[in-house]
Structures are given as structure tokens and as C-alpha cells.
């Protein structure tokens, strides 16, 4: 059931991003032996952002993002807004510690709240990033 809800969250996020930016969005992009839920490409700067969606187990999502961090300029975690401020603070601190951006989905009013911005990576592996850019170029754009 969680997987279906994550897909709904991803669809809502795509609509949210489409209304706000000029980035191209790609779904399920292969990286190493797994796939990233969503990749945003800034066509001008050629910067790529990996976005992971999790309904539960945000710590696992942070681990997944950390495993692919050498391939992306930015990393973002998107989760439903927790019920307590303490939980929000815990997730925010864990993300900030690793330079990961955090976006919360407020299910009550179906909105997205940016809690912290991602920090641009400095030590990116050029070849894997080049392969991701090539993959993106060869794929249909999900939203423009």
C-alpha cells in the first residue's frame, strides 16, 4: 500500500513543480543498481537533483540518497508532514547534516512546504553524472 501512496505523492509533487519551474522532470531514473524516484534537470546549468519520496521510514530514504550522492548536484527528501514539531525537527536535522533538502507534503491542504534547501555537492563523480545526463537526454520528458 505504501508504494501506491508514494506514487500519488510523486504525482502531486510533479504538478507542484511543474507550476513553479523550468526544470525537466524524469521518473524512476536508474543509478547504480537501483532507481531514483524522480530526477529534476535544470537545462541551463545541467545541474541534476535526485528526489526520494517516502511515506514511512524517512531514515531509509536518507540512506538511499546518501548512496547516490556522488552522482547528483542536489538531493531532496519529500515526505508527508509529520504530526509533531519534534518529528519535523528530527527529520530536518538529519537532512541538514547531510546537505539534503527537505520538502513536506501537508495532506490537509494538499500543499508542499520547503523546510530546508539542499546544499550543492562539490565532489561529484563525472562519469556516472554524464551517464545519467545521457539517459535523461534519451528519455521522454515527463513534465516540462
PDB file of C-alpha atoms in Angstrom:
ATOM      1  CA  UNK A   1       0.000   0.000   0.000  1.00  0.00           C
ATOM      2  CA  UNK A   2       2.827   2.397   0.813  1.00  0.00           C
ATOM      3  CA  UNK A   3       4.133   2.147  -2.761  1.00  0.00           C
ATOM      4  CA  UNK A   4       0.821   3.342  -4.231  1.00  0.00           C
ATOM      5  CA  UNK A   5       0.708   6.266  -1.806  1.00  0.00           C
ATOM      6  CA  UNK A   6       4.286   7.179  -2.722  1.00  0.00           C
ATOM      7  CA  UNK A   7       3.251   7.258  -6.389  1.00  0.00           C
ATOM      8  CA  UNK A   8       0.374   9.608  -5.531  1.00  0.00           C
ATOM      9  CA  UNK A   9       2.766  11.815  -3.571  1.00  0.00           C
ATOM     10  CA  UNK A  10       5.167  11.838  -6.529  1.00  0.00           C
ATOM     11  CA  UNK A  11       2.363  12.805  -8.937  1.00  0.00           C
ATOM     12  CA  UNK A  12       1.272  15.661  -6.672  1.00  0.00           C
ATOM     13  CA  UNK A  13       4.886  16.814  -6.381  1.00  0.00           C
ATOM     14  CA  UNK A  14       5.260  16.770 -10.181  1.00  0.00           C
ATOM     15  CA  UNK A  15       2.209  19.016 -10.533  1.00  0.00           C
ATOM     16  CA  UNK A  16       3.581  21.312  -7.816  1.00  0.00           C
ATOM     17  CA  UNK A  17       6.994  21.582  -9.509  1.00  0.00           C
ATOM     18  CA  UNK A  18       5.522  21.989 -12.979  1.00  0.00           C
ATOM     19  CA  UNK A  19       3.652  25.060 -11.773  1.00  0.00           C
ATOM     20  CA  UNK A  20       6.834  26.607 -10.341  1.00  0.00           C
ATOM     21  CA  UNK A  21       9.814  25.982 -12.525  1.00  0.00           C
ATOM     22  CA  UNK A  22      11.517  25.379 -15.791  1.00  0.00           C
ATOM     23  CA  UNK A  23      13.180  22.147 -14.737  1.00  0.00           C
ATOM     24  CA  UNK A  24      12.562  18.934 -16.626  1.00  0.00           C
ATOM     25  CA  UNK A  25      11.276  16.043 -14.542  1.00  0.00           C
ATOM     26  CA  UNK A  26      12.038  12.360 -15.042  1.00  0.00           C
ATOM     27  CA  UNK A  27      10.582   9.383 -13.170  1.00  0.00           C
ATOM     28  CA  UNK A  28      12.439   6.259 -11.980  1.00  0.00           C
ATOM     29  CA  UNK A  29      15.916   7.025 -13.261  1.00  0.00           C
ATOM     30  CA  UNK A  30      18.410   4.156 -12.918  1.00  0.00           C
ATOM     31  CA  UNK A  31      21.519   4.902 -10.866  1.00  0.00           C
ATOM     32  CA  UNK A  32      23.950   2.142  -9.963  1.00  0.00           C
ATOM     33  CA  UNK A  33      21.836  -0.909  -9.067  1.00  0.00           C
ATOM     34  CA  UNK A  34      18.662   0.977  -8.131  1.00  0.00           C
ATOM     35  CA  UNK A  35      16.445   3.754  -9.396  1.00  0.00           C
ATOM     36  CA  UNK A  36      15.799   7.258  -8.135  1.00  0.00           C
ATOM     37  CA  UNK A  37      12.110   8.137  -7.663  1.00  0.00           C
ATOM     38  CA  UNK A  38      12.422  11.422  -9.533  1.00  0.00           C
ATOM     39  CA  UNK A  39      15.186  13.472 -11.147  1.00  0.00           C
ATOM     40  CA  UNK A  40      14.944  17.170 -11.951  1.00  0.00           C
ATOM     41  CA  UNK A  41      17.205  18.602 -14.630  1.00  0.00           C
ATOM     42  CA  UNK A  42      17.969  22.278 -14.953  1.00  0.00           C
ATOM     43  CA  UNK A  43      18.567  22.538 -18.683  1.00  0.00           C
ATOM     44  CA  UNK A  44      20.620  25.734 -18.432  1.00  0.00           C
ATOM     45  CA  UNK A  45      23.065  24.777 -15.696  1.00  0.00           C
ATOM     46  CA  UNK A  46      22.959  20.994 -16.367  1.00  0.00           C
ATOM     47  CA  UNK A  47      22.513  20.503 -12.606  1.00  0.00           C
ATOM     48  CA  UNK A  48      20.583  17.421 -11.571  1.00  0.00           C
ATOM     49  CA  UNK A  49      18.568  16.881  -8.412  1.00  0.00           C
ATOM     50  CA  UNK A  50      17.554  13.485  -7.042  1.00  0.00           C
ATOM     51  CA  UNK A  51      14.246  13.437  -5.153  1.00  0.00           C
ATOM     52  CA  UNK A  52      13.185  10.498  -2.992  1.00  0.00           C
ATOM     53  CA  UNK A  53       9.640  10.094  -1.721  1.00  0.00           C
ATOM     54  CA  UNK A  54       8.841   8.156   1.433  1.00  0.00           C
ATOM     55  CA  UNK A  55       5.575   7.711   3.275  1.00  0.00           C
ATOM     56  CA  UNK A  56       7.290   5.864   6.121  1.00  0.00           C
ATOM     57  CA  UNK A  57      10.904   5.238   7.121  1.00  0.00           C
ATOM     58  CA  UNK A  58      12.456   8.574   6.178  1.00  0.00           C
ATOM     59  CA  UNK A  59      15.772   7.348   7.590  1.00  0.00           C
ATOM     60  CA  UNK A  60      15.894   4.734   4.833  1.00  0.00           C
ATOM     61  CA  UNK A  61      15.291   7.452   2.239  1.00  0.00           C
ATOM     62  CA  UNK A  62      18.197   9.493   3.619  1.00  0.00           C
ATOM     63  CA  UNK A  63      20.388   6.384   3.381  1.00  0.00           C
ATOM     64  CA  UNK A  64      19.256   5.829  -0.229  1.00  0.00           C
ATOM     65  CA  UNK A  65      20.034   9.447  -1.130  1.00  0.00           C
ATOM     66  CA  UNK A  66      23.443   9.214   0.548  1.00  0.00           C
ATOM     67  CA  UNK A  67      24.280   6.141  -1.550  1.00  0.00           C
ATOM     68  CA  UNK A  68      23.786   8.096  -4.799  1.00  0.00           C
ATOM     69  CA  UNK A  69      25.071  11.454  -3.584  1.00  0.00           C
ATOM     70  CA  UNK A  70      28.239  11.266  -5.699  1.00  0.00           C
ATOM     71  CA  UNK A  71      26.164  11.425  -8.910  1.00  0.00           C
ATOM     72  CA  UNK A  72      23.903  14.414  -8.213  1.00  0.00           C
ATOM     73  CA  UNK A  73      24.325  18.123  -7.663  1.00  0.00           C
ATOM     74  CA  UNK A  74      21.443  18.208  -5.184  1.00  0.00           C
ATOM     75  CA  UNK A  75      19.475  15.725  -3.073  1.00  0.00           C
ATOM     76  CA  UNK A  76      15.927  16.236  -1.768  1.00  0.00           C
ATOM     77  CA  UNK A  77      13.677  14.187   0.510  1.00  0.00           C
ATOM     78  CA  UNK A  78       9.901  14.607   0.244  1.00  0.00           C
ATOM     79  CA  UNK A  79       7.685  13.124   2.975  1.00  0.00           C
ATOM     80  CA  UNK A  80       4.209  13.702   4.397  1.00  0.00           C
ATOM     81  CA  UNK A  81       4.236  16.340   7.124  1.00  0.00           C
ATOM     82  CA  UNK A  82       4.648  14.598  10.492  1.00  0.00           C
ATOM     83  CA  UNK A  83       2.121  15.282  13.238  1.00  0.00           C
ATOM     84  CA  UNK A  84       4.640  16.657  15.742  1.00  0.00           C
ATOM     85  CA  UNK A  85       7.128  19.501  15.553  1.00  0.00           C
ATOM     86  CA  UNK A  86       9.685  17.269  17.280  1.00  0.00           C
ATOM     87  CA  UNK A  87       9.498  14.748  14.440  1.00  0.00           C
ATOM     88  CA  UNK A  88       9.790  17.524  11.828  1.00  0.00           C
ATOM     89  CA  UNK A  89      12.849  18.844  13.676  1.00  0.00           C
ATOM     90  CA  UNK A  90      14.445  15.351  13.758  1.00  0.00           C
ATOM     91  CA  UNK A  91      13.994  14.892  10.007  1.00  0.00           C
ATOM     92  CA  UNK A  92      15.187  18.437   9.290  1.00  0.00           C
ATOM     93  CA  UNK A  93      18.340  17.970  11.394  1.00  0.00           C
ATOM     94  CA  UNK A  94      19.162  14.629   9.739  1.00  0.00           C
ATOM     95  CA  UNK A  95      18.726  16.153   6.278  1.00  0.00           C
ATOM     96  CA  UNK A  96      20.691  19.316   7.094  1.00  0.00           C
ATOM     97  CA  UNK A  97      23.550  17.222   8.483  1.00  0.00           C
ATOM     98  CA  UNK A  98      23.942  15.569   5.068  1.00  0.00           C
ATOM     99  CA  UNK A  99      23.110  18.593   2.893  1.00  0.00           C
ATOM    100  CA  UNK A 100      19.787  17.087   1.795  1.00  0.00           C
ATOM    101  CA  UNK A 101      16.843  19.363   1.103  1.00  0.00           C
ATOM    102  CA  UNK A 102      13.541  18.624   2.823  1.00  0.00           C
ATOM    103  CA  UNK A 103      10.052  19.193   1.474  1.00  0.00           C
ATOM    104  CA  UNK A 104       6.974  18.264   3.473  1.00  0.00           C
ATOM    105  CA  UNK A 105       3.610  17.427   1.965  1.00  0.00           C
ATOM    106  CA  UNK A 106       0.740  18.763   4.047  1.00  0.00           C
ATOM    107  CA  UNK A 107      -2.073  16.317   3.373  1.00  0.00           C
ATOM    108  CA  UNK A 108      -4.680  18.586   5.000  1.00  0.00           C
ATOM    109  CA  UNK A 109      -4.466  21.318   2.356  1.00  0.00           C
ATOM    110  CA  UNK A 110      -2.511  19.290  -0.227  1.00  0.00           C
ATOM    111  CA  UNK A 111       0.406  21.708  -0.261  1.00  0.00           C
ATOM    112  CA  UNK A 112       4.193  21.408  -0.192  1.00  0.00           C
ATOM    113  CA  UNK A 113       6.383  23.200   2.345  1.00  0.00           C
ATOM    114  CA  UNK A 114      10.114  23.614   1.792  1.00  0.00           C
ATOM    115  CA  UNK A 115      11.791  23.136   5.178  1.00  0.00           C
ATOM    116  CA  UNK A 116      15.430  23.334   4.094  1.00  0.00           C
ATOM    117  CA  UNK A 117      17.276  23.729   0.809  1.00  0.00           C
ATOM    118  CA  UNK A 118      19.758  21.149  -0.424  1.00  0.00           C
ATOM    119  CA  UNK A 119      23.436  22.043  -0.422  1.00  0.00           C
ATOM    120  CA  UNK A 120      25.206  21.710  -3.757  1.00  0.00           C
ATOM    121  CA  UNK A 121      27.609  18.783  -3.881  1.00  0.00           C
ATOM    122  CA  UNK A 122      31.238  19.569  -4.606  1.00  0.00           C
ATOM    123  CA  UNK A 123      32.673  16.099  -5.152  1.00  0.00           C
ATOM    124  CA  UNK A 124      30.598  14.614  -7.977  1.00  0.00           C
ATOM    125  CA  UNK A 125      31.772  11.640  -9.982  1.00  0.00           C
ATOM    126  CA  UNK A 126      31.864  12.961 -13.533  1.00  0.00           C
ATOM    127  CA  UNK A 127      31.308   9.688 -15.394  1.00  0.00           C
ATOM    128  CA  UNK A 128      28.193   8.492 -13.529  1.00  0.00           C
ATOM    129  CA  UNK A 129      26.715  12.007 -13.787  1.00  0.00           C
ATOM    130  CA  UNK A 130      27.465  12.051 -17.520  1.00  0.00           C
ATOM    131  CA  UNK A 131      25.715   8.676 -17.880  1.00  0.00           C
ATOM    132  CA  UNK A 132      22.653   9.992 -16.024  1.00  0.00           C
ATOM    133  CA  UNK A 133      22.545  13.092 -18.251  1.00  0.00           C
ATOM    134  CA  UNK A 134      22.813  10.855 -21.337  1.00  0.00           C
ATOM    135  CA  UNK A 135      19.984   8.665 -20.032  1.00  0.00           C
ATOM    136  CA  UNK A 136      17.812  11.733 -19.423  1.00  0.00           C
ATOM    137  CA  UNK A 137      18.515  13.090 -22.882  1.00  0.00           C
ATOM    138  CA  UNK A 138      17.391   9.813 -24.448  1.00  0.00           C
ATOM    139  CA  UNK A 139      14.117   9.664 -22.454  1.00  0.00           C
ATOM    140  CA  UNK A 140      10.800  11.304 -22.885  1.00  0.00           C
ATOM    141  CA  UNK A 141      10.295  14.221 -20.570  1.00  0.00           C
ATOM    142  CA  UNK A 142       7.596  13.541 -18.007  1.00  0.00           C
ATOM    143  CA  UNK A 143       6.720  17.223 -17.479  1.00  0.00           C
ATOM    144  CA  UNK A 144       8.231  20.353 -18.934  1.00  0.00           C
TER     145      UNK A 144
END
